Every structure is written in structure tokens, then in C-alpha cells.
XYZ file of C-alpha atoms in Angstrom:
376
model
C 26.619 35.464 179.025
C 28.294 32.084 179.225
C 28.516 31.884 175.439
C 30.404 35.179 175.125
C 34.099 35.002 174.312
C 36.636 36.809 176.431
C 37.122 40.336 175.046
C 40.905 40.037 175.157
C 40.660 36.801 173.196
C 38.389 38.479 170.643
C 41.041 41.121 169.931
C 43.896 38.628 170.180
C 45.744 40.428 172.990
C 46.818 39.706 176.555
C 45.063 41.118 179.630
C 47.954 43.475 180.333
C 47.822 45.101 176.867
C 48.343 48.875 176.727
C 45.880 51.372 175.297
C 47.884 51.615 172.056
C 48.062 47.812 171.754
C 44.292 47.558 172.228
C 43.647 50.174 169.556
C 46.116 48.587 167.108
C 44.582 45.142 167.611
C 41.093 46.539 167.113
C 41.973 48.243 163.843
C 43.516 45.037 162.536
C 40.506 42.874 163.442
C 37.947 45.466 162.309
C 39.485 45.659 158.873
C 39.673 41.870 158.656
C 35.971 41.342 159.360
C 34.437 44.549 157.989
C 31.139 43.743 156.153
C 32.023 45.843 153.112
C 35.186 43.771 152.682
C 33.298 40.533 153.316
C 29.986 40.891 151.458
C 27.289 38.283 152.211
C 29.486 36.714 154.888
C 27.339 36.251 157.993
C 30.199 34.835 160.030
C 32.408 37.875 159.327
C 29.463 40.138 160.168
C 29.035 38.523 163.571
C 32.748 38.672 164.302
C 32.835 42.336 163.310
C 30.056 43.012 165.817
C 31.952 41.022 168.445
C 35.182 42.976 167.761
C 33.408 46.320 168.137
C 31.740 45.221 171.375
C 35.087 44.141 172.821
C 36.775 47.395 171.825
C 33.981 49.544 173.220
C 34.609 48.015 176.641
C 38.409 47.713 176.621
C 38.971 51.215 175.199
C 37.062 52.772 178.125
C 39.195 52.763 181.335
C 36.165 52.575 183.646
C 34.437 49.790 181.727
C 37.726 47.942 181.308
C 38.309 48.056 185.080
C 34.845 46.631 185.787
C 35.331 43.964 183.118
C 38.736 42.979 184.517
C 37.174 42.597 187.994
C 33.756 41.096 187.259
C 33.991 39.822 183.670
C 30.997 40.238 181.350
C 28.696 40.778 184.341
C 30.611 43.949 185.189
C 29.549 45.619 181.955
C 26.093 44.058 181.527
C 23.288 46.654 182.039
C 21.051 43.920 183.487
C 23.511 43.579 186.354
C 23.496 47.286 187.168
C 27.057 47.769 186.195
C 26.653 50.767 183.958
C 25.487 49.390 180.633
C 27.947 48.647 177.918
C 25.680 46.954 175.428
C 26.464 47.479 171.696
C 23.639 49.658 170.350
C 24.935 50.371 166.842
C 25.939 53.961 167.623
C 29.657 53.247 168.032
C 32.062 56.091 167.131
C 34.230 54.998 164.193
C 36.442 58.081 164.303
C 39.530 56.018 165.135
C 39.054 54.003 161.947
C 39.386 57.002 159.632
C 42.930 56.140 158.642
C 41.934 52.553 157.817
C 38.654 52.960 155.971
C 39.215 56.365 154.409
C 40.723 54.741 151.324
C 37.811 52.329 150.962
C 34.899 54.703 151.559
C 36.106 58.039 150.279
C 36.610 59.466 153.764
C 33.156 58.485 155.015
C 34.624 57.772 158.474
C 36.303 61.150 158.685
C 39.824 60.154 157.575
C 39.710 61.041 153.858
C 40.580 64.464 152.473
C 38.184 66.186 150.112
C 39.244 68.810 147.620
C 37.103 71.885 147.189
C 36.052 71.752 143.523
C 35.896 75.564 143.410
C 39.413 76.102 144.801
C 42.126 77.260 142.370
C 43.610 74.287 140.546
C 46.857 74.162 138.608
C 46.514 73.240 134.932
C 47.944 70.023 133.516
C 51.395 70.046 131.957
C 51.944 69.274 128.286
C 54.651 66.811 127.233
C 56.246 66.583 123.809
C 59.538 65.534 122.228
C 61.974 67.542 120.120
C 64.730 66.144 117.898
C 67.892 68.222 117.443
C 71.342 67.691 115.917
C 74.503 66.706 117.782
C 75.910 70.219 117.367
C 72.668 71.875 118.501
C 72.770 69.809 121.660
C 76.397 70.787 122.225
C 76.068 74.526 121.725
C 72.372 75.130 122.424
C 69.762 76.513 120.065
C 66.403 78.210 119.760
C 63.532 76.111 118.441
C 59.862 76.728 117.780
C 57.350 74.108 118.870
C 53.625 74.037 118.218
C 51.255 72.848 120.913
C 47.519 72.454 121.266
C 46.425 73.502 124.722
C 43.404 74.542 126.701
C 43.402 78.272 127.380
C 41.081 80.357 129.503
C 38.027 81.378 127.532
C 38.325 85.036 126.598
C 34.572 85.476 126.306
C 33.592 84.446 129.850
C 36.946 84.887 131.571
C 36.924 81.254 132.644
C 33.622 81.366 134.515
C 31.823 79.196 131.970
C 28.760 81.453 132.119
C 27.203 83.557 129.389
C 27.457 87.325 129.688
C 25.443 88.631 132.656
C 24.890 85.166 134.156
C 26.410 83.645 137.289
C 26.711 80.023 138.371
C 24.399 78.657 141.043
C 25.780 76.881 144.092
C 24.569 73.286 143.859
C 21.662 72.864 146.296
C 22.406 69.148 146.791
C 26.065 69.303 147.818
C 26.111 73.005 148.822
C 29.182 73.645 146.693
C 31.332 70.826 148.060
C 30.941 68.582 145.012
C 30.405 65.585 147.326
C 27.282 64.024 148.771
C 27.163 61.693 151.738
C 25.066 58.552 151.695
C 24.179 56.899 154.999
C 23.410 53.208 155.111
C 21.895 51.357 158.026
C 23.514 47.996 158.791
C 23.231 45.593 161.720
C 26.470 47.141 163.049
C 25.264 50.727 162.859
C 25.085 53.558 160.367
C 27.819 53.752 157.744
C 28.421 56.908 155.711
C 30.077 57.008 152.299
C 30.938 60.009 150.119
C 30.651 60.213 146.342
C 30.619 62.924 143.637
C 27.379 64.853 143.531
C 25.191 63.584 140.706
C 23.435 66.889 140.195
C 26.481 69.049 139.533
C 28.876 66.278 138.482
C 31.186 67.006 141.403
C 31.760 70.630 140.369
C 29.872 72.188 143.258
C 28.051 74.615 140.979
C 25.455 74.560 138.230
C 25.670 76.717 135.116
C 22.191 77.432 133.700
C 23.376 79.778 130.919
C 26.691 78.422 129.561
C 29.120 80.546 127.579
C 28.513 79.984 123.838
C 32.252 79.769 123.090
C 33.481 77.344 125.754
C 30.060 75.712 126.394
C 30.395 76.112 130.123
C 33.879 74.622 130.546
C 35.660 77.957 130.991
C 38.425 76.935 128.572
C 38.905 76.668 124.801
C 41.406 74.646 122.768
C 43.941 76.707 120.841
C 47.076 76.032 118.795
C 50.108 78.100 119.721
C 53.728 78.315 118.571
C 56.199 78.719 121.416
C 59.920 79.491 121.315
C 61.985 77.013 123.272
C 65.517 77.814 124.387
C 67.604 74.623 124.411
C 70.633 75.038 126.705
C 74.146 74.179 125.573
C 75.293 70.762 126.758
C 71.871 69.130 126.948
C 71.998 65.376 126.501
C 69.742 62.820 124.859
C 66.643 62.081 126.977
C 66.869 65.179 129.153
C 63.811 67.418 129.557
C 63.489 71.186 129.598
C 60.567 72.926 131.266
C 58.871 76.117 130.123
C 56.797 77.340 133.026
C 53.204 78.418 132.478
C 52.945 77.192 128.875
C 50.802 74.135 129.609
C 47.034 73.865 129.916
C 45.170 76.665 131.684
C 44.370 76.289 135.361
C 40.860 76.193 136.824
C 39.172 78.685 139.119
C 42.004 81.138 138.750
C 44.759 78.559 139.293
C 48.097 78.818 137.433
C 48.695 77.174 134.072
C 50.721 73.984 133.847
C 54.162 73.729 132.265
C 55.412 72.678 128.838
C 57.842 69.769 129.231
C 60.049 69.077 126.196
C 62.107 65.874 126.100
C 65.156 66.143 123.845
C 66.217 63.497 121.328
C 69.696 63.996 119.844
C 70.312 62.612 116.360
C 73.408 60.371 116.089
C 76.460 61.987 114.450
C 78.372 60.431 111.566
C 81.763 60.865 113.253
C 81.252 61.630 116.925
C 79.689 59.986 119.910
C 79.268 61.380 123.371
C 80.052 60.230 126.904
C 79.086 62.905 129.392
C 80.922 66.027 128.270
C 83.524 64.060 126.284
C 83.441 63.622 122.519
C 84.868 60.391 121.102
C 85.861 59.610 117.546
C 88.108 57.314 115.521
C 90.508 58.444 112.794
C 92.197 56.230 110.170
C 95.898 56.768 109.467
C 98.218 55.221 106.896
C 101.038 52.839 107.670
C 103.558 55.493 106.641
C 101.966 58.114 108.916
C 102.071 55.709 111.844
C 105.742 54.890 111.216
C 107.072 58.325 110.271
C 104.657 60.590 112.117
C 102.541 63.243 110.407
C 100.511 66.397 110.838
C 96.844 65.373 110.889
C 93.700 67.415 110.404
C 91.191 66.188 112.994
C 87.496 67.137 112.798
C 85.921 68.524 115.989
C 82.545 70.102 116.766
C 84.355 73.463 116.429
C 85.837 72.600 113.034
C 89.121 71.001 111.961
C 92.229 71.302 114.112
C 95.850 70.235 113.467
C 97.529 67.521 115.512
C 101.144 66.332 115.306
C 101.102 62.547 115.269
C 104.375 61.208 116.710
C 106.361 58.640 114.757
C 105.911 55.019 115.770
C 102.263 55.498 116.772
C 100.555 52.149 117.295
C 97.094 51.309 116.029
C 94.518 51.883 118.808
C 96.403 54.778 120.396
C 94.102 57.470 121.846
C 95.096 61.111 122.196
C 93.245 64.064 123.766
C 92.212 67.407 122.345
C 91.688 69.511 125.438
C 88.590 71.702 125.586
C 87.122 70.333 122.348
C 84.306 68.392 124.005
C 80.773 69.304 125.060
C 80.116 72.448 127.128
C 78.852 71.641 130.626
C 75.119 72.279 130.909
C 75.729 74.354 134.046
C 78.022 76.638 132.045
C 81.199 75.628 133.871
C 83.827 74.675 131.305
C 83.954 72.112 128.511
C 84.927 68.512 128.163
C 87.653 67.114 125.914
C 87.716 65.219 122.650
C 89.391 61.807 122.532
C 90.637 60.552 119.164
C 91.574 56.891 118.667
C 93.702 56.203 115.592
C 93.813 52.952 113.696
C 96.072 51.938 110.843
C 94.272 51.251 107.602
C 95.954 48.422 105.678
C 96.372 49.309 101.988
C 94.645 47.134 99.380
C 95.071 46.407 95.681
C 98.820 47.132 95.607
C 100.458 46.995 92.183
C 103.532 44.862 91.444
C 105.991 47.682 92.037
C 104.459 48.535 95.419
C 104.490 44.913 96.519
C 108.155 44.527 95.554
C 109.041 47.681 97.470
C 107.194 46.383 100.512
C 108.978 43.035 100.356
C 112.353 44.755 100.234
C 111.329 46.880 103.209
C 110.262 43.775 105.160
C 113.612 42.092 104.434
C 115.426 44.985 106.101
C 113.303 44.696 109.261
C 114.138 42.437 112.176
C 111.997 41.351 115.083
C 113.665 43.958 117.275
C 111.636 46.585 115.431
C 108.395 44.802 116.370
C 108.357 44.720 120.150
C 104.819 43.369 120.625
C 105.333 40.727 117.898
C 108.589 39.645 119.527
C 106.939 39.332 122.961
C 104.044 37.339 121.556
C 106.156 34.679 119.841
C 108.535 34.513 122.779
C 105.623 33.586 125.057
C 104.321 31.056 122.524
C 107.602 29.096 122.706
C 107.241 28.461 126.436
């Protein structure tokens, strides 16, 4: 016994460690040296055995008390202290949360799904392109999908008429089989899909001729999709129950349609606001004018005030995008810019020169400010 390490040292804890600290340290060390995570590593195998031996003693209050008082002799069966030798039958129940992910729940921590329980069908995803106006005001569209539907011949059972499926004799309907493996540290159990039934839990000897035992057939269907007013580019609408059929009586999945909105020639969108730019002439900017402004509702009239500067933005209230929740509409914002005339004839140029001669800097406030600052 002289060559045995102190059990507290093996787990890397102090002698006054609590029950929770002992368990936490054990889980950490057991995962570190587990043989399945350290294949062909004899040193790790020995340390794993040592860790389990230490935990078996320190996790038992009676054995721990004898060990604390007498050391290894207190738990050595040859010294009449009650026998705490490691015999390979250690209970790994506490390790379920650690090794469940590695061994498919073989230690009791993993969850298995009943293959014969109702299962929801998979959803179908597709994209739909609509116009700017259709996105603003909503629309009805037809989309065609290919989906798996319950076989009408067998009602989804997968069996031919008059036949019934057999519960798999290997996995007894669970779809999983457990394999036990003897190792120097004890018996390890792992779970895997049943090879006989393919993890289905049942065997169909007489398959349905239409679905060939799957219980579902592929069909093409045209579905009407209602696109709500105010939907934006990249948003998705869901049509419940129009996806692939469920299994074992489970509900069908959904049809998920992602919307793509085509760019508009005049408008762009920010939230529920519509933005656009409108060119005006120099004379309209100076004298003011009645403009016809396009909106998603059609053209509307707007009185442009005289002296409007290029880059000015004005608002058309309630001419934006309807809110998708049905509560009101946004506004349209129109930015005007002055278009400089080109290809003037001689008469027009002369008239413009005479006009410029009558103008002083006091009529050009921004110009006057700019050159005033430049002289500083």
C-alpha cells in the first residue's frame, strides 16, 4: 500500500473538501483520463482506475471516515476494515451528464426519442419576389411546392392492405440497441441505432406498393399565399401545416416564404417611409411652382414655395408604407434638386447674363457667407 497515492491528491482536492467538491473533482478527472477519450494510452487507463478508486472511497461517508483516520489500511479488505477494493462494478450513474454526449446516453444521461412517437414534419423554405407596390399594399400569390404527403393508400402506415408492421425483436420497438463492452475498468454500455430495423423500431414485411413502406409520397401542390401589407425585403411569412407531412400521426411542418422586394425606379424605403428625389428647374426654385409628385398612391400636387434651395426635403404625410401591424402609414419624403439647363441658345444666354447683372451678392446668402469666410 506504500505505493498508493493519497486519494485527495488523486482528485486534486484538499482533505476538507465537501461532497459537491469531491463529485465535481471526480467528474473532471474521469473525463480527462477516460479510456475512450485516450485510446491506447496505458498511463491514462491506470490513472482512470486510480481516480475511480479514490472516488469510490471518498464519496462514501463511512469509508471516507475510515480512510481519514487510518489511511489506505482503513479501507483495505485485508485489514478487516470493510473492503473497498475496486472490482470493476462501479456505478457510473453520476457521470451521465458528462458521458451522455460521447456514448449516446450509455451511462443513463442521454435522452432517447421513441421512433414510433408522433413527429412533426419538416418545414419547407422558398423565396418569393414581389414588386415595391405589392410589398406596400399586400397581395395574393400562388406558389408551387413539392412536398411529402401522407400516403393515401396505406394511411401513412407504410404497410400493404391487410398487413401490419412487426415490432422489431432486437430493439423491442425502441429503435436502439445497447452494446456492452468489458474493459479493465468495468463494463461500459453504448447505445446505437438498431441494425435490424434501421432505428425505426418496427419491421414492415409487406410494404405499401405506392409509398414503398415510407408512409409518404412526393406530390406537387399549388398554394395561395397571402402577403401582408407593409412587408419588407427579407422578411418571412409562415403558412402553418403546408410543409412536409408528419410521421406517426404527427402534424405537418410549415411553409416558410422569404420575401424579396424588387427595387423601384423612383422610390426607396426606410422602415415605413418612402424616399424619392425630384428635379426642378431654376425658375421653379426661384419663383415657386405647383408640382406633380409621384407617390405609391398616384400623383399628388404640392405647392413649392419660392426661393426653394437645391437639396430641400419636404414631407407628404400619410403617403408612405402601411405598417405591417395595420396601425397607420408612414410618410413620403421628397428631396428636390435644381437641374442646370444645358445647350442654351444665344438669346437665352444673353437673357441670363442680363439677369445676372441685376443680381447682387445680397440675393445669394450662402454664396456671400462662403466668400466672407474665405477672406479671413
